[in-house]
Short mmCIF file of C-alpha atoms and ligand atoms in Angstrom, two decimals:
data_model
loop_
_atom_site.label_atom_id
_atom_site.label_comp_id
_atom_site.label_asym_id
_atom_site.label_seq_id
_atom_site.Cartn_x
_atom_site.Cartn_y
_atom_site.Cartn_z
CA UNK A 8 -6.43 -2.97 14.44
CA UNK A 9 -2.99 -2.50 13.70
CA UNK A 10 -1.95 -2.54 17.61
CA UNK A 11 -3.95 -5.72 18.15
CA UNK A 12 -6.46 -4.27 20.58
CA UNK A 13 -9.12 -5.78 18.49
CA UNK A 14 -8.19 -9.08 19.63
CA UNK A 15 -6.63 -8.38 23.27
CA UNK A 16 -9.41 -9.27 25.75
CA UNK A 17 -10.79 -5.14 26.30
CA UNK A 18 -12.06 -5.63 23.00
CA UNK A 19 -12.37 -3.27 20.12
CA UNK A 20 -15.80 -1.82 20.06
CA UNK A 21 -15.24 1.73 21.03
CA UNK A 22 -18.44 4.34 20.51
CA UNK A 23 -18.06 7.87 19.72
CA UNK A 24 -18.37 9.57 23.21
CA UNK A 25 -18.74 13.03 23.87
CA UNK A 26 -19.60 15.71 26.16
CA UNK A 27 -22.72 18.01 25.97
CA UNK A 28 -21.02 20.81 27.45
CA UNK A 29 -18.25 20.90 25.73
CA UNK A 30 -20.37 20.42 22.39
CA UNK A 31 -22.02 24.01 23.47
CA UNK A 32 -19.23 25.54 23.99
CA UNK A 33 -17.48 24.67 21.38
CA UNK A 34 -20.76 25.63 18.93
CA UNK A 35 -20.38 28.97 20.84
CA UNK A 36 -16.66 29.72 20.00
CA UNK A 37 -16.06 28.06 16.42
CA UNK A 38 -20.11 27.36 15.47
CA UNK A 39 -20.06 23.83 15.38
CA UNK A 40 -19.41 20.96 17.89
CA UNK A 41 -16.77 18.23 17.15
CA UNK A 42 -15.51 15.14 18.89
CA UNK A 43 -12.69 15.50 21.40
CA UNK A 44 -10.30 12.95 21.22
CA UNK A 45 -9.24 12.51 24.38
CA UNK A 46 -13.11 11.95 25.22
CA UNK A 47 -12.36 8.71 23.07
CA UNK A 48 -9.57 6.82 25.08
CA UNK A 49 -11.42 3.31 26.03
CA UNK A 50 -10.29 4.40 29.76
CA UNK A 51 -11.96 7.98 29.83
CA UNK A 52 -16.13 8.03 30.62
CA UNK A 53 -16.24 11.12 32.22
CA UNK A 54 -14.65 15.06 31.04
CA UNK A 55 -12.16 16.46 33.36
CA UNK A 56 -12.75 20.10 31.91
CA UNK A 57 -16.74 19.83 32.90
CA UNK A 58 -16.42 17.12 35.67
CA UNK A 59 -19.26 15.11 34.37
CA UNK A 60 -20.16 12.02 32.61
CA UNK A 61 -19.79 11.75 29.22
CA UNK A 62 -22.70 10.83 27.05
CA UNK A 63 -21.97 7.65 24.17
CA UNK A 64 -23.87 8.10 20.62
CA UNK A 65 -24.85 4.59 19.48
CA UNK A 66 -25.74 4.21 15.99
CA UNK A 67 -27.65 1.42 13.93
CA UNK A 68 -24.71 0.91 11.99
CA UNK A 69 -21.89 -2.07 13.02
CA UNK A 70 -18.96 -0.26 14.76
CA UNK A 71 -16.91 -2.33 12.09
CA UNK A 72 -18.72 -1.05 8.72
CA UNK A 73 -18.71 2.79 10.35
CA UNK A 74 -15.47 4.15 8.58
CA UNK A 75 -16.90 7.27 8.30
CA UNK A 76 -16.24 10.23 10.95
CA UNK A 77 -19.13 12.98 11.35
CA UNK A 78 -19.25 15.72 13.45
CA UNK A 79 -21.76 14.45 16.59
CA UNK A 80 -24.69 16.88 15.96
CA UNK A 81 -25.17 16.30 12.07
CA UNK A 82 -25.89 13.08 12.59
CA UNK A 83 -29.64 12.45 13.06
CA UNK A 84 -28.85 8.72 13.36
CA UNK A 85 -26.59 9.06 16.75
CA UNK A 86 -29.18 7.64 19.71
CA UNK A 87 -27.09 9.87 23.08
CA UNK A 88 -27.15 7.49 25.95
CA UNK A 89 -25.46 9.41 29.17
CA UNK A 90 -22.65 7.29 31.11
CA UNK A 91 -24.31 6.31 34.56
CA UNK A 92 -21.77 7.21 37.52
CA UNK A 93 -23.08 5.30 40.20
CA UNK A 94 -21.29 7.77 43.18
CA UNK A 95 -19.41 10.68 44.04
CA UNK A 96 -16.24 8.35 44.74
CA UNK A 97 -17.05 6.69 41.45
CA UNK A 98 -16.41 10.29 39.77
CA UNK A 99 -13.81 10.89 41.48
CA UNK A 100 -12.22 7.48 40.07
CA UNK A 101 -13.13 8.01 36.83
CA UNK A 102 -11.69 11.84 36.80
CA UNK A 103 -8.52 10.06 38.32
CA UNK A 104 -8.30 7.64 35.04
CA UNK A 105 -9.45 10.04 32.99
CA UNK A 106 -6.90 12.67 33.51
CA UNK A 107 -4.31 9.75 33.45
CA UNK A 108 -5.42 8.90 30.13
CA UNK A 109 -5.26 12.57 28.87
CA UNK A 110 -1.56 12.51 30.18
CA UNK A 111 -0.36 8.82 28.81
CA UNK A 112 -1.33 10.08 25.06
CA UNK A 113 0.25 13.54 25.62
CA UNK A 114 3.80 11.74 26.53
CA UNK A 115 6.02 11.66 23.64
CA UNK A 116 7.13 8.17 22.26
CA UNK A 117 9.39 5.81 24.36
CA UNK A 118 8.83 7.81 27.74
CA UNK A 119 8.12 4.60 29.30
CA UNK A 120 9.65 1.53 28.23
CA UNK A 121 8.33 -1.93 29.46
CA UNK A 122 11.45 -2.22 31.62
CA UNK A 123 11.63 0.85 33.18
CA UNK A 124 7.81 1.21 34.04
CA UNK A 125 8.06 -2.93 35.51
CA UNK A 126 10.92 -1.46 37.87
CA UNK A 127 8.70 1.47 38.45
CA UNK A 128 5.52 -1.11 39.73
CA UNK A 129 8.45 -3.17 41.57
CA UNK A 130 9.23 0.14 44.14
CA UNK A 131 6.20 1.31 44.48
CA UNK A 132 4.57 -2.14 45.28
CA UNK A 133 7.47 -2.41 47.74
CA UNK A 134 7.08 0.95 49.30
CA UNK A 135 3.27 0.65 49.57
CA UNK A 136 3.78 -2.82 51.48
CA UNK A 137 1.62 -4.58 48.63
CA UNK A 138 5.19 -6.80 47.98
CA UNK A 139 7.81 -7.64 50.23
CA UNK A 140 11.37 -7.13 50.08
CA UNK A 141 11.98 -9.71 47.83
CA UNK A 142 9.35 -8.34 45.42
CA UNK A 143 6.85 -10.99 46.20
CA UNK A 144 3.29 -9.60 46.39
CA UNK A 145 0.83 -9.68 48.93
CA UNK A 146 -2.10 -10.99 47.07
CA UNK A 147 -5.31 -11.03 49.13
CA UNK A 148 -3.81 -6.86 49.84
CA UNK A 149 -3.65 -6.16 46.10
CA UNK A 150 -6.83 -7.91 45.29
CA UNK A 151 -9.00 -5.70 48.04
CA UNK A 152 -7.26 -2.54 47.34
CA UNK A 153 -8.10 -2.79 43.37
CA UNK A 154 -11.77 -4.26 44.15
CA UNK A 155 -12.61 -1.36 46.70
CA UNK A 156 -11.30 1.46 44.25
CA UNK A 157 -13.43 -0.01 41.21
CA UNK A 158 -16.17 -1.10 43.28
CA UNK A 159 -19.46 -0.86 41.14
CA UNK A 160 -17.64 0.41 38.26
CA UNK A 161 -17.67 -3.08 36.35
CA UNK A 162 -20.68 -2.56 34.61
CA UNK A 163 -19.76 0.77 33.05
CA UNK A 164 -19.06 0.76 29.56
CA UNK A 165 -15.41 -0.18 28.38
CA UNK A 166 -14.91 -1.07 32.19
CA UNK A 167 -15.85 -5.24 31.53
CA UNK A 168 -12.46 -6.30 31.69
CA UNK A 169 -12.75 -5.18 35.79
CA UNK A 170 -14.89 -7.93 35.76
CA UNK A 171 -13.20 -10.64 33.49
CA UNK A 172 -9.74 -9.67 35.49
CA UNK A 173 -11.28 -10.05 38.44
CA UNK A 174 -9.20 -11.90 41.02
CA UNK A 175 -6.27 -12.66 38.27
CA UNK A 176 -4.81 -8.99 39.27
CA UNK A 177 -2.12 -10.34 41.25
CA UNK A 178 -0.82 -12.60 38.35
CA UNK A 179 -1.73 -9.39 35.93
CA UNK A 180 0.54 -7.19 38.08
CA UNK A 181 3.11 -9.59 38.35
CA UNK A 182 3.37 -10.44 34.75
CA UNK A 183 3.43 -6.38 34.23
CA UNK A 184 6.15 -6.15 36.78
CA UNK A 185 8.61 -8.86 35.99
CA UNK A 186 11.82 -7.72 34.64
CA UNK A 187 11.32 -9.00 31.69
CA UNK A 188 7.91 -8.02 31.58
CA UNK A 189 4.94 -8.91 29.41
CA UNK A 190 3.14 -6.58 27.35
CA UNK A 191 -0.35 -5.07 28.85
CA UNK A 192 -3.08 -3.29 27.86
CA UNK A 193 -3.00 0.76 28.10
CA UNK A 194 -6.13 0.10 29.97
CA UNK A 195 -4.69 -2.09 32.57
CA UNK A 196 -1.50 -0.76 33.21
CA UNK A 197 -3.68 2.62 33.56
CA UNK A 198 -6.19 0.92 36.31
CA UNK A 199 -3.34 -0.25 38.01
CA UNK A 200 -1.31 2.49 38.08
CA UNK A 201 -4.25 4.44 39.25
CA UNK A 202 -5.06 1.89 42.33
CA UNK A 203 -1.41 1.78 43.88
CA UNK A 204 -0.56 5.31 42.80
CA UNK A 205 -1.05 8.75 43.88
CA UNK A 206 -0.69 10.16 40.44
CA UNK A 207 0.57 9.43 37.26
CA UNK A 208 2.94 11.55 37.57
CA UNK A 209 4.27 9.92 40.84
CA UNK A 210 4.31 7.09 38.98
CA UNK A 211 6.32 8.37 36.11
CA UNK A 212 8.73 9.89 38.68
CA UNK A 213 8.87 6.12 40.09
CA UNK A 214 9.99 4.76 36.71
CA UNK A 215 13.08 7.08 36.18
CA UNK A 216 16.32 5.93 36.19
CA UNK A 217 17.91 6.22 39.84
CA UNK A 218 20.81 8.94 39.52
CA UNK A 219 24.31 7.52 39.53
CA UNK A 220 27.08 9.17 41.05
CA UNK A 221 28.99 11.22 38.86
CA UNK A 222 26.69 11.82 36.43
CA UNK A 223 26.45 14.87 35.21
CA UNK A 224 23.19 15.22 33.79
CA UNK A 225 19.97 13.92 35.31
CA UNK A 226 16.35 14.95 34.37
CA UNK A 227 13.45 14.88 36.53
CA UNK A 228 11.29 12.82 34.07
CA UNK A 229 8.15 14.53 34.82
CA UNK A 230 9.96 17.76 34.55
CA UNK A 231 10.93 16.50 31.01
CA UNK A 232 8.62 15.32 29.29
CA UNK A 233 6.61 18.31 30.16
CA UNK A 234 9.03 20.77 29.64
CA UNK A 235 10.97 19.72 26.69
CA UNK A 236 10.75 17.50 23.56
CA UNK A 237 12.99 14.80 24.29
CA UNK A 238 14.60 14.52 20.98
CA UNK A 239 15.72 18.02 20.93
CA UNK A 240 17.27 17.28 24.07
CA UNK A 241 18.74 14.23 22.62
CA UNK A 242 20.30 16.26 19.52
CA UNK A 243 22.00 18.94 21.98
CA UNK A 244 23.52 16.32 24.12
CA UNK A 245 25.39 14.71 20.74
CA UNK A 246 25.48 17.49 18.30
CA UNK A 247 27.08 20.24 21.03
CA UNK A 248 27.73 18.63 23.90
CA UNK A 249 29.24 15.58 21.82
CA UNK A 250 28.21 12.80 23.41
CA UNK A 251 28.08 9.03 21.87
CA UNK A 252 24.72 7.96 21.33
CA UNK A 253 25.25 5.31 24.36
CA UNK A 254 25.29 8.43 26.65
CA UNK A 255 22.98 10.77 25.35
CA UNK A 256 20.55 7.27 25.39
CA UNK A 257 21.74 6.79 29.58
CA UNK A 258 21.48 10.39 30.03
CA UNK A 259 17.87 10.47 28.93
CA UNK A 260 16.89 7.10 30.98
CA UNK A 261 16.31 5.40 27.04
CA UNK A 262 18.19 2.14 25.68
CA UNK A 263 20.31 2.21 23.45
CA UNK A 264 18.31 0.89 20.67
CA UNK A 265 16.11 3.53 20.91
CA UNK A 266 19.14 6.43 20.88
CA UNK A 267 20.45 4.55 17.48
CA UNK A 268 17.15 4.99 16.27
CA UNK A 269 16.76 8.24 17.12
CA UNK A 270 19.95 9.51 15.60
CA UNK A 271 19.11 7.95 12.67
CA UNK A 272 15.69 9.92 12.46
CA UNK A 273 17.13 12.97 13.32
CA UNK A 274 19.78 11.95 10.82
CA UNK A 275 22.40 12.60 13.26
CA UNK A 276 26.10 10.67 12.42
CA UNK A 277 27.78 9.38 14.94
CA UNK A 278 30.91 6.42 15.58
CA UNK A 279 29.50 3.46 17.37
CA UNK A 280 31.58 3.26 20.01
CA UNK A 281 30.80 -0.22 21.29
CA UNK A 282 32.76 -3.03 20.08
CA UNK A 283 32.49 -3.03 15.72
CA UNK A 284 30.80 -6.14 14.40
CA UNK A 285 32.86 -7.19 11.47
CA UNK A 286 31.25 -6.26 8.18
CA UNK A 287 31.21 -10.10 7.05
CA UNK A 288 29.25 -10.49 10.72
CA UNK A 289 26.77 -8.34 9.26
CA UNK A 290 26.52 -9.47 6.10
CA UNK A 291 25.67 -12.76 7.38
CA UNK A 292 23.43 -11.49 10.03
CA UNK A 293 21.47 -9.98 7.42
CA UNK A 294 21.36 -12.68 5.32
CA UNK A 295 19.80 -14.55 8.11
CA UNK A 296 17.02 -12.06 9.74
CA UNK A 297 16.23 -12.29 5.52
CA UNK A 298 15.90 -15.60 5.50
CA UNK A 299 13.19 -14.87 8.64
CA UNK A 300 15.09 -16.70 11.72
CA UNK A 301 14.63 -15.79 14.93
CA UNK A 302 16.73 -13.16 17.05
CA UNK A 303 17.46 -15.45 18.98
CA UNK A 304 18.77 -17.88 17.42
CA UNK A 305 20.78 -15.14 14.92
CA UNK A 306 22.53 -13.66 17.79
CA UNK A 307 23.33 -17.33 18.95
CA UNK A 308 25.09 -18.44 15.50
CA UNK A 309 26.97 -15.42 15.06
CA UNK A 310 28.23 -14.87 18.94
CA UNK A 311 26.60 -11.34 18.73
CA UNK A 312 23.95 -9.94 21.21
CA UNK A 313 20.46 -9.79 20.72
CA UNK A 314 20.58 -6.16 20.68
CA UNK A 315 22.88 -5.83 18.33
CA UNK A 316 20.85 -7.40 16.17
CA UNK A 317 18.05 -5.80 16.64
CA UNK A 318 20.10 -3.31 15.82
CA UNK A 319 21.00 -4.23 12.51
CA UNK A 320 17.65 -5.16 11.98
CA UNK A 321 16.84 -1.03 13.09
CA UNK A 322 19.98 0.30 10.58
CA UNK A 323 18.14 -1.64 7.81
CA UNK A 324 14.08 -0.78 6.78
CA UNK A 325 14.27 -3.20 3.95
CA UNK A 326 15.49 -5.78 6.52
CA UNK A 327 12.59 -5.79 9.21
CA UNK A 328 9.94 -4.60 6.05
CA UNK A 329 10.89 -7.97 4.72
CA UNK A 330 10.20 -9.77 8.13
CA UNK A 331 6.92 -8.34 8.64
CA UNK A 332 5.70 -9.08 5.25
CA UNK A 333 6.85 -12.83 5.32
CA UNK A 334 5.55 -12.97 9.11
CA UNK A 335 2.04 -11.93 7.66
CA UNK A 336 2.29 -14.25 4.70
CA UNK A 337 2.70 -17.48 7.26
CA UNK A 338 0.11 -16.27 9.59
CA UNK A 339 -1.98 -15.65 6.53
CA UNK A 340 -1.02 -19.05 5.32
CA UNK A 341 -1.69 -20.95 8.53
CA UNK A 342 -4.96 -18.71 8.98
CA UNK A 343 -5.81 -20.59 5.64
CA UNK A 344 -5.34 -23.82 6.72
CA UNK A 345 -6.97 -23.75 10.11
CA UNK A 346 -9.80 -22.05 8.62
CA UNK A 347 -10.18 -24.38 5.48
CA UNK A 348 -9.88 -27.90 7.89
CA UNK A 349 -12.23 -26.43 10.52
CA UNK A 350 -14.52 -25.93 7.59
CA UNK A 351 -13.94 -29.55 6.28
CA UNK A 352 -14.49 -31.20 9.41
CA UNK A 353 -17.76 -29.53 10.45
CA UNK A 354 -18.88 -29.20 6.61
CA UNK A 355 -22.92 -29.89 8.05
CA UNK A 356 -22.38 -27.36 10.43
CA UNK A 357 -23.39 -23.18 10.52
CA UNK A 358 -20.98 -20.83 10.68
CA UNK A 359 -21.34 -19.74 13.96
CA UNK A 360 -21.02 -23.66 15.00
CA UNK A 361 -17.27 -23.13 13.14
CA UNK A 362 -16.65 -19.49 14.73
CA UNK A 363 -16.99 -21.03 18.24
CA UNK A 364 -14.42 -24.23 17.83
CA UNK A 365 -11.10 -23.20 18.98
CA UNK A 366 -8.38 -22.07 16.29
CA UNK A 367 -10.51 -21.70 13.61
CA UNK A 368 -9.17 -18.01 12.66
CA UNK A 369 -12.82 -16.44 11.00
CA UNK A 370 -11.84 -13.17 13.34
CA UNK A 371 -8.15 -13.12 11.85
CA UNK A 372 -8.93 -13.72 8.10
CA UNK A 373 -12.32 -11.09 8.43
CA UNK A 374 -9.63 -8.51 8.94
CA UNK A 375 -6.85 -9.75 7.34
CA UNK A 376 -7.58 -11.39 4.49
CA UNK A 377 -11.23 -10.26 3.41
CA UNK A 378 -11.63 -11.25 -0.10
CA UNK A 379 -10.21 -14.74 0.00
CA UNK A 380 -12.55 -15.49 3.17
CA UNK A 381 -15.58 -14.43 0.98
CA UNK A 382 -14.43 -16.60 -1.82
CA UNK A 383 -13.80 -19.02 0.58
CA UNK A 384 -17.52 -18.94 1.84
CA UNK A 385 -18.94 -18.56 -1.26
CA UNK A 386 -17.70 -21.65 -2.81
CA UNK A 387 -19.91 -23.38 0.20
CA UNK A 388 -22.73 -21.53 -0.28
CA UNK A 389 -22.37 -19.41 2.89
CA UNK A 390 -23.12 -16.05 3.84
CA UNK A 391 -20.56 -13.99 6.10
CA UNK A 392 -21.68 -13.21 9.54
CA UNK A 393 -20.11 -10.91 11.76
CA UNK A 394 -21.91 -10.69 14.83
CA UNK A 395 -20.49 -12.31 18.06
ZN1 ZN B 416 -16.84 18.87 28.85
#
């Protein structure tokens, strides 16, 4: 809920899943089965230890009222429906995403920036001849090569948005590969990935940082992250070796937000060597992001970059605390609003008559803002609904 995925078209209704064979195996070693979680990932249906479909326990309950966790045979409620793979190419797809999946959680945080994995789709698009030279794509390509892969696999459960992307994959990839590219779902950067890749790990390899001449240090990125913890790495290279954040950051293919950040986790000091912003900059950049501006328009009125103040908003937790909080208090606020005039203009109407008008924010306030949206309905004599 916190990510969003709730509201993101793939949808937030994600069953317990589990294998049999794993559930007997682990009853056999520890005396009780448990759920896996990478058998949870919306993207994996089938278990690449066992090779074979996983089964989904459905229970009476609403996935939304089920806060509760048991372990998958103790509860006599669980109904075991096994996931139908339509074909041996079908397995082998779903293996494919599968083991992709298993890999994407295992990588540790800000392996693969938006930037760097858009210049990764860029080359290999290119080199696969699904986009020219100039990095224009070759549509009715793309769109046969992603419908053969997936072929029949649309129907399988947490596969539907296959079927609602349909033929909007080359304006999907595009948007995913632009350079300044717009955030995706894990599950469709992972179906892509898996169409025009041979592995993840080619893909990963893709994404890294060319090597520049005279560098001295450069990390094969699969070899990394596999090998090493990339903050350790990241302490070495500025506590011994002594390099400024900025170059540990290059070294390790990572901006340079996201070395400031680290070295303030790691509660590493180091001198900023890019240019100082004046203290009374600062000040006043503060006071602004405070005030809840935008970036934009911050790093405009003080002649600063963007980055830097995101920096500044980074060096200070009070600072971006305070900008969430009032950023939830005006969507809150307009959430109200919408809500309350949808209500007053369709005051005859049911519920689900004011759920289906555009805008009119039930979805947000049900998980937002609970309690006032059941005073809110009570006062007109309604009854909360939640089904879809
Ligand atoms: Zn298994």
């Amino acid at each position: 809920m916190l990510l969003g995925i709730t509201a993101s078209r793939v949808g937030g209704h994600h069953p317990l899943k589990g294998c049999e064979r794993c559930f007997a195996d682990d009853e056999a070693s520890r005396g009780w089965a448990y759920w896996h979680v990478e058998h949870q990932l919306p993207s994996t249906l089938v278990c690449t230890k066992h090779h074979c479909p996983l089964s989904i326990a459905w229970d009476p309950i609403t996935p939304v009222h089920r806060r509760h966790w048991l372990l998958p045979r103790l509860n006599k409620l669980y109904t075991w429906t096994e996931i139908q793979v339509p074909s041996n190419a079908a397995m082998d797809c779903l293996l494919r995403l599968a083991a992709d999946s298993e890999r994407l959680m295992g990588l540790p945080p800000a392996t693969l920036e938006p930037e760097r994995l858009a210049k990764g789709y860029q080359r290999i698009l290119r080199e696969s001849g699904l986009a020219t030279e100039h990095g224009n794509l070759r549509t009715v390509r793309l769109v046969s090569l992603i419908k053969n892969r997936y072929r029949g696999l649309e129907d399988l459960p947490g596969l539907a948005p296959l079927r609602a992307i349909g033929d909007q994959w080359p304006g999907l990839a595009a948007s995913l590969s632009r350079r300044t590219p717009r955030s995706g779902h894990p599950l469709k950067h992972l179906l892509l990935i898996g169409a025009i890749s041979d592995s993840l790990d080619q893909f990963i390899e893709t994404c890294a940082p060319r090597p520049l001449s005279g560098r001295t240090y450069t990390p094969s990125l699969a070899e990394e992250v596999t090998t090493f913890n990339y903050l350790e790495r990241f302490k070495e290279l500025v506590s011994v070796h002594g390099k400024s954040v900025a170059a540990a950051s290059h070294a390790l293919g990572v901006s340079r937000t996201t070395g400031v950040q680290w070295a303030k986790r790691l509660k590493i000091t180091y001198k900023s060597r890019g240019r100082p912003v004046p203290t009374k900059t600062v000040t006043k950049i503060r006071r602004l992001l405070m005030k809840g501006n935008s970036i934009s328009s911050i790093a405009a009125a003080s002649g600063v970059s963007m980055t830097t103040v995101y920096r500044i908003v980074g060096a200070h937790p009070e600072v971006s605390e305070k900008r969430r909080s009032d950023a939830f208090s005006s969507q809150r606020a307009a959430a109200r609003r919408s809500f309350s005039a949808t209500c007053g203009a369709m005051s005859d109407k049911a519920l689900k008559a004011i759920r289906s008008r555009p805008g009119n924010s039930y979805m947000w306030l049900y998980r937002n803002d609970h309690q006032w949206l059941q005073d809110r309905l009570s006062q007109q004599g309604r009854v909360s609904s939640r089904s879809r």
